[in-house]
PDB file of C-alpha atoms and ligand atoms in Angstrom:
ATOM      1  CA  UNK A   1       0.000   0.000   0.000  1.00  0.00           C
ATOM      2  CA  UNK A   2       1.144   3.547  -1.240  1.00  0.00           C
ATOM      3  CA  UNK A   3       2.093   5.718   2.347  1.00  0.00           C
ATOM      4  CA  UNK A   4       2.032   9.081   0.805  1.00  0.00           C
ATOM      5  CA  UNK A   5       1.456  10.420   3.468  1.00  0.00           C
ATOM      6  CA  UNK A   6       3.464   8.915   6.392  1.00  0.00           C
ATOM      7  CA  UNK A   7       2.799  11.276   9.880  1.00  0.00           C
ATOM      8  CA  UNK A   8       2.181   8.474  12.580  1.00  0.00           C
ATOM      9  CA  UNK A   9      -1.015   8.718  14.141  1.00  0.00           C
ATOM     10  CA  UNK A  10      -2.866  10.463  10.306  1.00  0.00           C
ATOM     11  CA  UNK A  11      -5.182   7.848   9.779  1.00  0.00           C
ATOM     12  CA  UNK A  12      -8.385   8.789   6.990  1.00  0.00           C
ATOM     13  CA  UNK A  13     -11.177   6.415   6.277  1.00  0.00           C
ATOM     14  CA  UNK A  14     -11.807   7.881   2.585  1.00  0.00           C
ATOM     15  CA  UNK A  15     -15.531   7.784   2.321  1.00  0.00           C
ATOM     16  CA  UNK A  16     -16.288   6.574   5.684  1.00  0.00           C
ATOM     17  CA  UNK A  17     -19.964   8.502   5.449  1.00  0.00           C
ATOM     18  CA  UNK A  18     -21.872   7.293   2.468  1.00  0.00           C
ATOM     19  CA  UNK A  19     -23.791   9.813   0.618  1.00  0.00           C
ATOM     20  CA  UNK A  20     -27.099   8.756   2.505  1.00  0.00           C
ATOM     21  CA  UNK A  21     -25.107   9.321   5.738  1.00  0.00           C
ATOM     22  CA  UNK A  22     -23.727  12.381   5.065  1.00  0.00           C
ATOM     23  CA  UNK A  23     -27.029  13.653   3.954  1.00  0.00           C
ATOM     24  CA  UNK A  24     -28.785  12.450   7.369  1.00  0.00           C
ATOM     25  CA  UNK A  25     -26.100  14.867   9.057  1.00  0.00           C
ATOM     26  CA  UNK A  26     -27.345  18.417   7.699  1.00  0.00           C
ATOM     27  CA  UNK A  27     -30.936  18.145   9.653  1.00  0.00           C
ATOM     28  CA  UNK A  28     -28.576  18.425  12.454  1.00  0.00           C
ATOM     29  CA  UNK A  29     -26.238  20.635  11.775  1.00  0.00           C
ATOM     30  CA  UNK A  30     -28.072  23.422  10.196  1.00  0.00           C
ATOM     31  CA  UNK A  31     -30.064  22.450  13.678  1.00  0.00           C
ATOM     32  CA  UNK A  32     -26.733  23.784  15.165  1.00  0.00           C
ATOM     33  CA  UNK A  33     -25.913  26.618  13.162  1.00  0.00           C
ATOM     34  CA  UNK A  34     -30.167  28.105  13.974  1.00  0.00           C
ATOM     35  CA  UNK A  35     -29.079  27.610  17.507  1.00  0.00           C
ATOM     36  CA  UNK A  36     -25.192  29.339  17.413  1.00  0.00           C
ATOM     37  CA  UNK A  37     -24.752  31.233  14.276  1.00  0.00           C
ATOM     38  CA  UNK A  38     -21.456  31.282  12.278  1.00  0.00           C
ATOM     39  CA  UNK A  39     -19.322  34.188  12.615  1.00  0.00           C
ATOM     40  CA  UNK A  40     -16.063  35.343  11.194  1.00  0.00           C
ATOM     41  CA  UNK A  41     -13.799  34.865  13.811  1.00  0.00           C
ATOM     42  CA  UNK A  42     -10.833  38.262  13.815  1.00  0.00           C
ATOM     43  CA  UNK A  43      -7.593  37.025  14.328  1.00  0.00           C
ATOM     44  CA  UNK A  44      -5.445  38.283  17.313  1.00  0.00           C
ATOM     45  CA  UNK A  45      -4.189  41.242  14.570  1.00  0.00           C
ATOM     46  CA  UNK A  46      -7.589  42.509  14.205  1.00  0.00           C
ATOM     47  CA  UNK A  47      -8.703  40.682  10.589  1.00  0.00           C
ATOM     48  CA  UNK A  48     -11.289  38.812   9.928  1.00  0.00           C
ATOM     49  CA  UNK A  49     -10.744  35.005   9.384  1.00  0.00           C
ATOM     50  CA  UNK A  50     -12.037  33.922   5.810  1.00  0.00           C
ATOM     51  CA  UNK A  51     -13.906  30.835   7.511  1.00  0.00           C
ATOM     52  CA  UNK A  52     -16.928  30.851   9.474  1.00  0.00           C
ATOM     53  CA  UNK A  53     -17.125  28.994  12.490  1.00  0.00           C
ATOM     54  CA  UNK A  54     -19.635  28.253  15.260  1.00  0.00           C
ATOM     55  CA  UNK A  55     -19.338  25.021  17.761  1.00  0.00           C
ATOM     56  CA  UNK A  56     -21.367  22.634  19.321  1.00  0.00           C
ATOM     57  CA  UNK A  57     -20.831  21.185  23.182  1.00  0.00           C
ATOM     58  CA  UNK A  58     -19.114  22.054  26.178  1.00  0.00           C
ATOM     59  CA  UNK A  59     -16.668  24.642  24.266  1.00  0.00           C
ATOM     60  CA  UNK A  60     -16.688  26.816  21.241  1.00  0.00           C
ATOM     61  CA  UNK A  61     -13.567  28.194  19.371  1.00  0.00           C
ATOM     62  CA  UNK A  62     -14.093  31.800  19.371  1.00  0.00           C
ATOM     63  CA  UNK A  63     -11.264  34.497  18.775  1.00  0.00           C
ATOM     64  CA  UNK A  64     -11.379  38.053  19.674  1.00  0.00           C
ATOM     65  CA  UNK A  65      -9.003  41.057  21.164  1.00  0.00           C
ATOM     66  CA  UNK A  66      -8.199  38.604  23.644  1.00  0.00           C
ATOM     67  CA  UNK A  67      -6.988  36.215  21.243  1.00  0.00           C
ATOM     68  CA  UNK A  68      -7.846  32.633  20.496  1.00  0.00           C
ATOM     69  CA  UNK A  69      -9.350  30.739  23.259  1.00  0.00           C
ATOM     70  CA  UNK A  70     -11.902  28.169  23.872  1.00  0.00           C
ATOM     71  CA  UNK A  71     -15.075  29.487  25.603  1.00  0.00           C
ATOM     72  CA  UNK A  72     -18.615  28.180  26.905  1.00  0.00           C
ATOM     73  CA  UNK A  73     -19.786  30.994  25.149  1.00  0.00           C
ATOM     74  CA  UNK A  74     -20.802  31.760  21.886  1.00  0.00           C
ATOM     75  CA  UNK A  75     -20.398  35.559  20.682  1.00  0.00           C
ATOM     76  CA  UNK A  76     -24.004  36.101  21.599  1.00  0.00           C
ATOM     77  CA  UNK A  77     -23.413  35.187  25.207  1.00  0.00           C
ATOM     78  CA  UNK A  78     -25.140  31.984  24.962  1.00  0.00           C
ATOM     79  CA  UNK A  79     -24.100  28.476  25.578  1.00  0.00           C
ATOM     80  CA  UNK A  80     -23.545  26.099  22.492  1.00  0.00           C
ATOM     81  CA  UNK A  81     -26.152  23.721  21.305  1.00  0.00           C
ATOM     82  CA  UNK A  82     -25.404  19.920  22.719  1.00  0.00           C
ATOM     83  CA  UNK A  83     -23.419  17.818  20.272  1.00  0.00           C
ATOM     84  CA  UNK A  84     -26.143  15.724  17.788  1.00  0.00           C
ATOM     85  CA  UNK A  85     -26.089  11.976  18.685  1.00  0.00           C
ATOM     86  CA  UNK A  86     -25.191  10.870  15.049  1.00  0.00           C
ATOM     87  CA  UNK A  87     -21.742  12.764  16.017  1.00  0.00           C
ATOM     88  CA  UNK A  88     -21.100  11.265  18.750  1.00  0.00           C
ATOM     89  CA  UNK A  89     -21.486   7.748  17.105  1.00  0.00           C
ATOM     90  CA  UNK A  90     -18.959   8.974  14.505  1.00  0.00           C
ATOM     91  CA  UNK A  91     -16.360   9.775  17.045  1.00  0.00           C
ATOM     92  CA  UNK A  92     -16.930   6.643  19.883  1.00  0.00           C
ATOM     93  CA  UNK A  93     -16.558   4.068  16.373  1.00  0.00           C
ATOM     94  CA  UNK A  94     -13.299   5.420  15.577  1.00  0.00           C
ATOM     95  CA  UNK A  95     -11.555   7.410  18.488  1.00  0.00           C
ATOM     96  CA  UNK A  96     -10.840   4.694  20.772  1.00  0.00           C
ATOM     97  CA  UNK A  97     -11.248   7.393  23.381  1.00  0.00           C
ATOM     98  CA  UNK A  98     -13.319   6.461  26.480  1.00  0.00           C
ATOM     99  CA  UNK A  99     -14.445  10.722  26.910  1.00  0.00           C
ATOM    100  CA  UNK A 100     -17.026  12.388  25.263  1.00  0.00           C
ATOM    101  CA  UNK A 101     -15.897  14.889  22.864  1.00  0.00           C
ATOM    102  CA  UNK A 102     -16.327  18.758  24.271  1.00  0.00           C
ATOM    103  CA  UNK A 103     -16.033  20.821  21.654  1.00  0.00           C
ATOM    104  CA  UNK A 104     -17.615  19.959  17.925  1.00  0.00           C
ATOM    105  CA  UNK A 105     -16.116  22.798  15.917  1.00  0.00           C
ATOM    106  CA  UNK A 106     -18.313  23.483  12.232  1.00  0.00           C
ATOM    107  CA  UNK A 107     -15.830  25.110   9.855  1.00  0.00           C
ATOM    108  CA  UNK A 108     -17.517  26.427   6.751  1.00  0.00           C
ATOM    109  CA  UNK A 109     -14.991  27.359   3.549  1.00  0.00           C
ATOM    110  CA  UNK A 110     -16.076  29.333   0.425  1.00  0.00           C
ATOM    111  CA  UNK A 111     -14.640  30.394  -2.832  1.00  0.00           C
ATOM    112  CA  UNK A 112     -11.901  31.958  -0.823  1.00  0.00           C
ATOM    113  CA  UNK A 113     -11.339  30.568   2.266  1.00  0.00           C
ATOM    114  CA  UNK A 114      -8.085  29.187   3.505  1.00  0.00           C
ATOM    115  CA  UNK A 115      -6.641  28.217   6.961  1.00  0.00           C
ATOM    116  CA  UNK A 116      -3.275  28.385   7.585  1.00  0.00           C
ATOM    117  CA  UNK A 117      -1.125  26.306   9.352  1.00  0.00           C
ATOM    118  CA  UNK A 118      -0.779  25.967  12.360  1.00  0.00           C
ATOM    119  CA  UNK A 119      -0.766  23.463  15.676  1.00  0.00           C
ATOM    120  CA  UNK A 120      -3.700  22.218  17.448  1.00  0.00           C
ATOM    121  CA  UNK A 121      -2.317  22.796  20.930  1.00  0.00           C
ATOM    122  CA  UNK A 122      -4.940  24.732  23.580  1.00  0.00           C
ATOM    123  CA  UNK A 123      -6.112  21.311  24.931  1.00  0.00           C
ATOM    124  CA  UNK A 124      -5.109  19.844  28.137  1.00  0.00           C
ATOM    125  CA  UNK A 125      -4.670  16.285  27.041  1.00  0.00           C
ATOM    126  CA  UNK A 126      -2.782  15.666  24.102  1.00  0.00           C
ATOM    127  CA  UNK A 127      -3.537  11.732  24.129  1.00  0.00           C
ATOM    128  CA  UNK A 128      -6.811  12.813  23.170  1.00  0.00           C
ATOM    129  CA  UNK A 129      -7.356  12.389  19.382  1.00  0.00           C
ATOM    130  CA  UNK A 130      -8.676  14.815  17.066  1.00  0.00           C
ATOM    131  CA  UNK A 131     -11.687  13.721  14.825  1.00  0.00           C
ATOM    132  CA  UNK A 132     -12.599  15.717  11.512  1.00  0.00           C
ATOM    133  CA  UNK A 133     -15.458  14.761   9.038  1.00  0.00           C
ATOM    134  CA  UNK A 134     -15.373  16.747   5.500  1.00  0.00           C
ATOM    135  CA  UNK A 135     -18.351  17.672   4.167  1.00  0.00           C
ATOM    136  CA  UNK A 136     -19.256  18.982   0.507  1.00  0.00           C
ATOM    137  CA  UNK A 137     -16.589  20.284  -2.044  1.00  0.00           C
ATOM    138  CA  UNK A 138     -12.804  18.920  -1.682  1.00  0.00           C
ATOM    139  CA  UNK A 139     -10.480  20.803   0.454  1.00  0.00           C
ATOM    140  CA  UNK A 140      -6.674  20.305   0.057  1.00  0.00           C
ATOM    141  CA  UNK A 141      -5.125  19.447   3.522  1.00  0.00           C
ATOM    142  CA  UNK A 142      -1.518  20.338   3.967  1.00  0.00           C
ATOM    143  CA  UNK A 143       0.393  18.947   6.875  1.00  0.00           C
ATOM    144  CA  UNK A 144       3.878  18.493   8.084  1.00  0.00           C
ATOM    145  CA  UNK A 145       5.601  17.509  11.628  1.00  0.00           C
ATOM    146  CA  UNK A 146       5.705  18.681  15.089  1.00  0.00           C
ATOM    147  CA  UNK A 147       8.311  21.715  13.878  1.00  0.00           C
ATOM    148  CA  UNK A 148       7.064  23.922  11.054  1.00  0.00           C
ATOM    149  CA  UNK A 149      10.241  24.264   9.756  1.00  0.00           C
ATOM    150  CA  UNK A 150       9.506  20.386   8.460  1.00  0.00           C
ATOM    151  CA  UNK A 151       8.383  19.653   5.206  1.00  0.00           C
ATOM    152  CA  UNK A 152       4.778  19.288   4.397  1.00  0.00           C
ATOM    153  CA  UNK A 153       2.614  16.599   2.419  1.00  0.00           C
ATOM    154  CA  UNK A 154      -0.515  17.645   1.195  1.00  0.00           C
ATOM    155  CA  UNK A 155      -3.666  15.446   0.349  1.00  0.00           C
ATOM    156  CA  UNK A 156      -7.312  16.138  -0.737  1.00  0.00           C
ATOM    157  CA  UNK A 157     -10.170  15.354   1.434  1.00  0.00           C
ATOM    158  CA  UNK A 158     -13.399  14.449  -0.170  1.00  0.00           C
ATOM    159  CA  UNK A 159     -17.042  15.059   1.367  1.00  0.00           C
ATOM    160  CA  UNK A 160     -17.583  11.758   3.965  1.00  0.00           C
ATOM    161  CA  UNK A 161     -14.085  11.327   4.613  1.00  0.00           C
ATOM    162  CA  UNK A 162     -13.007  10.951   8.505  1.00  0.00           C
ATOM    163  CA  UNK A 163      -9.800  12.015   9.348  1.00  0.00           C
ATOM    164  CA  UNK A 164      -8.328  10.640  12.987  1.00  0.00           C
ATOM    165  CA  UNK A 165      -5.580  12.620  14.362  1.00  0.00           C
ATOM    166  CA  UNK A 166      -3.646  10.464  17.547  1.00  0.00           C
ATOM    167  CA  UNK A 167       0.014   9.615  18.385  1.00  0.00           C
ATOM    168  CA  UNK A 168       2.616  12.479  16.732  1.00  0.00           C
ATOM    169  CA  UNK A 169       0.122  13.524  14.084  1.00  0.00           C
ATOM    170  CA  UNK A 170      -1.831  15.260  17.222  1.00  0.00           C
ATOM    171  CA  UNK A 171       0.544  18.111  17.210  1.00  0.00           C
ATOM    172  CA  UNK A 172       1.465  17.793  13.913  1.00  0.00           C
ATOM    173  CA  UNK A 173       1.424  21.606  11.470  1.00  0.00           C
ATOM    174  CA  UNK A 174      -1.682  21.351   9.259  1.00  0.00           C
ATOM    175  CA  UNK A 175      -4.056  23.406   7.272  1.00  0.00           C
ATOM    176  CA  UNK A 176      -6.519  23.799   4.194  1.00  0.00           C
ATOM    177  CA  UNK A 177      -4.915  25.643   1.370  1.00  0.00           C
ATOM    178  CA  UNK A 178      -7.654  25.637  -1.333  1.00  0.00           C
ATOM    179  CA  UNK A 179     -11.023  24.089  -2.317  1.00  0.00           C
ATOM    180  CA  UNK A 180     -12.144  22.489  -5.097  1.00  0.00           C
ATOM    181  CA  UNK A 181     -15.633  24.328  -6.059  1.00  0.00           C
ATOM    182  CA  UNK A 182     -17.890  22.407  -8.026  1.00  0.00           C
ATOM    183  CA  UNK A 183     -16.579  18.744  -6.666  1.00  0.00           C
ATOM    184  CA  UNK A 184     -19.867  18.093  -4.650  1.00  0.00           C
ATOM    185  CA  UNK A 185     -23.522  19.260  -4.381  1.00  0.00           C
ATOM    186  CA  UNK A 186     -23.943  18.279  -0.479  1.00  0.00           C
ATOM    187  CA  UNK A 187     -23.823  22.021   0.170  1.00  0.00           C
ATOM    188  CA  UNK A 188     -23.718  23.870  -3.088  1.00  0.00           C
ATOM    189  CA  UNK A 189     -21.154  24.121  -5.575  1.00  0.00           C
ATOM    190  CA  UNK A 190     -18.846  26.197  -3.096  1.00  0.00           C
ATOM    191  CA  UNK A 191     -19.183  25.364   0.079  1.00  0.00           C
ATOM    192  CA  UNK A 192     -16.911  22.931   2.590  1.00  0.00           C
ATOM    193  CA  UNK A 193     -18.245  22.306   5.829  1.00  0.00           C
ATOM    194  CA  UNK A 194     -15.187  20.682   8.309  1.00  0.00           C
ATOM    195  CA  UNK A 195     -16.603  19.438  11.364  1.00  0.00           C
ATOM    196  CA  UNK A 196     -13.804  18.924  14.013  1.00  0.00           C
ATOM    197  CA  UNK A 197     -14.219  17.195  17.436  1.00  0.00           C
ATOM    198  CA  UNK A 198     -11.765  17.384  20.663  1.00  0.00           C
ATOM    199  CA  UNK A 199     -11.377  16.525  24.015  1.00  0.00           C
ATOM    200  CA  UNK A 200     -10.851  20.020  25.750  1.00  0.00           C
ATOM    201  CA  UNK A 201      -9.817  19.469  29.586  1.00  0.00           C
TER     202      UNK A 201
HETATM  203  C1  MD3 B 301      -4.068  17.590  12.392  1.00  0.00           C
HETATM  204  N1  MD3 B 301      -9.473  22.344  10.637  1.00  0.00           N
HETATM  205  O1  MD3 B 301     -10.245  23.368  13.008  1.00  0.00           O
HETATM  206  S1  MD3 B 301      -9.448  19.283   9.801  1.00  0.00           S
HETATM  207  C2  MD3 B 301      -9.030  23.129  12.859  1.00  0.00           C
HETATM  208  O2  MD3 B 301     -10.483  21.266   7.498  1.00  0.00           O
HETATM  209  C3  MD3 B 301      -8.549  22.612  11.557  1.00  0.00           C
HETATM  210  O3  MD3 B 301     -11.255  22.779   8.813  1.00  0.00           O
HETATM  211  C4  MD3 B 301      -9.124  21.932   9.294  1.00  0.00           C
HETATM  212  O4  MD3 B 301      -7.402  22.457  11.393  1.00  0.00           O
HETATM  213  C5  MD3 B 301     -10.383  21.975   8.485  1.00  0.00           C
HETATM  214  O5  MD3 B 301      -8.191  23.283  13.753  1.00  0.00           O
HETATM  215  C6  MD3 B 301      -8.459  20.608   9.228  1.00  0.00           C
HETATM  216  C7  MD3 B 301      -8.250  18.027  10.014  1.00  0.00           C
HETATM  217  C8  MD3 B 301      -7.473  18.182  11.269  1.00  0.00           C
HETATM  218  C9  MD3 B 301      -8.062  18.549  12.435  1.00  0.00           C
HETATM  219  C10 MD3 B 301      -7.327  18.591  13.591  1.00  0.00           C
HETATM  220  C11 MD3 B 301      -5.983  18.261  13.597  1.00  0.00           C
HETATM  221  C12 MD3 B 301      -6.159  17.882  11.254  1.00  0.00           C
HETATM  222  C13 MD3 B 301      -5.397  17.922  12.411  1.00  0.00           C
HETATM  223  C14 MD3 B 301      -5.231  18.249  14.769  1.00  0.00           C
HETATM  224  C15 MD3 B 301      -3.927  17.887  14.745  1.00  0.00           C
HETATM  225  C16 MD3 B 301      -3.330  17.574  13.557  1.00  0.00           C
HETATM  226 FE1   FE B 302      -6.368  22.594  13.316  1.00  0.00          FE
END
């Protein structure tokens, strides 16, 4: 088998979701996104982030003058909407963790959106695993090592792939660098919707 892209602890499941499934998921989510709607996040500099983002569970991912920080708190001042059950299915079949996930991060790319790289590092447990689900039009996933001076791989993830994130990949550099409009109709012919879930404390 081809290893093209060799970070221990990167495992995908291409296709993990079948259409049907994936389909079954957006009662839910746009269930979430009525409940805690997506904002442009401003980075620490004062610019606003070219993806949307809202959360589900315990803790949201919210960034403002104070920087980047999980919260319990949407923008709004309200708590987040629970975490659908389907989710949480998703992540106890493939995380081999025993906890709940806290935080269920929606990440919605455009045209234009982009996230650059950068470490997944404001959690308390780093034997946690990270759990993604892509959703709609291709995104191209870049990643390298634990230093960012390393070199990076990149590979395309497809709507109902599930990426699982454990072992030195946890801390690994990563981002999304373009997407692919037009490659699926789940959401439209430009829209990506990344759904990331974490342990947070
Ligand atoms: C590798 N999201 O929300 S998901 C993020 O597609 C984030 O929206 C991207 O990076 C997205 O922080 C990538 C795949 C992913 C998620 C978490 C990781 C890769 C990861 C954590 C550690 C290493
Ligand atoms: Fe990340």
């Amino acid at each position: 088998m081809t290893d093209q892209f060799n970070v221990q602890g990167f495992t995908i499941l291409p296709g993990y979701l079948s259409p049907v499934a994936q389909a079954a998921l957006l009662e839910p989510l746009r269930n979430i996104i009525r409940a805690a709607p997506l904002y442009w996040p401003q980075t620490p500099g004062g610019r606003k982030m070219s993806v949307r983002m809202t959360s589900a569970g315990r803790f949201g991912w919210v960034s403002d003058r104070m920087g980047y920080r999980y919260s319990e708190h949407h923008p709004s001042g309200q708590t987040w909407p629970p975490i659908p059950d389907d989710i949480l299915t998703i992540w106890h079949s493939l995380s081999n963790s025993q906890r709940d996930p806290e935080c269920c991060l929606l990440n919605l790319y455009d045209a234009k959106s982009r996230m650059g790289l950068h470490q997944d590092k404001d959690e308390t447990d780093f034997h946690q695993p990270v759990l993604s689900i892509s959703l709609g039009c291709s995104g191209r996933f870049r990643m390298g090592q634990k230093d960012r001076k390393e070199r990076t791989q990149a590979i395309w993830l497809h709507s109902g792939d599930v990426v699982v994130m454990g072992g030195a990949a946890r801390l690994a550099y990563h981002g999304i660098d373009k997407i692919r409009l037009g490659s699926s109709q789940l959401l439209g012919q430009e829209q990506r919707l990344n759904i990331t879930l974490r342990v947070v404390t």
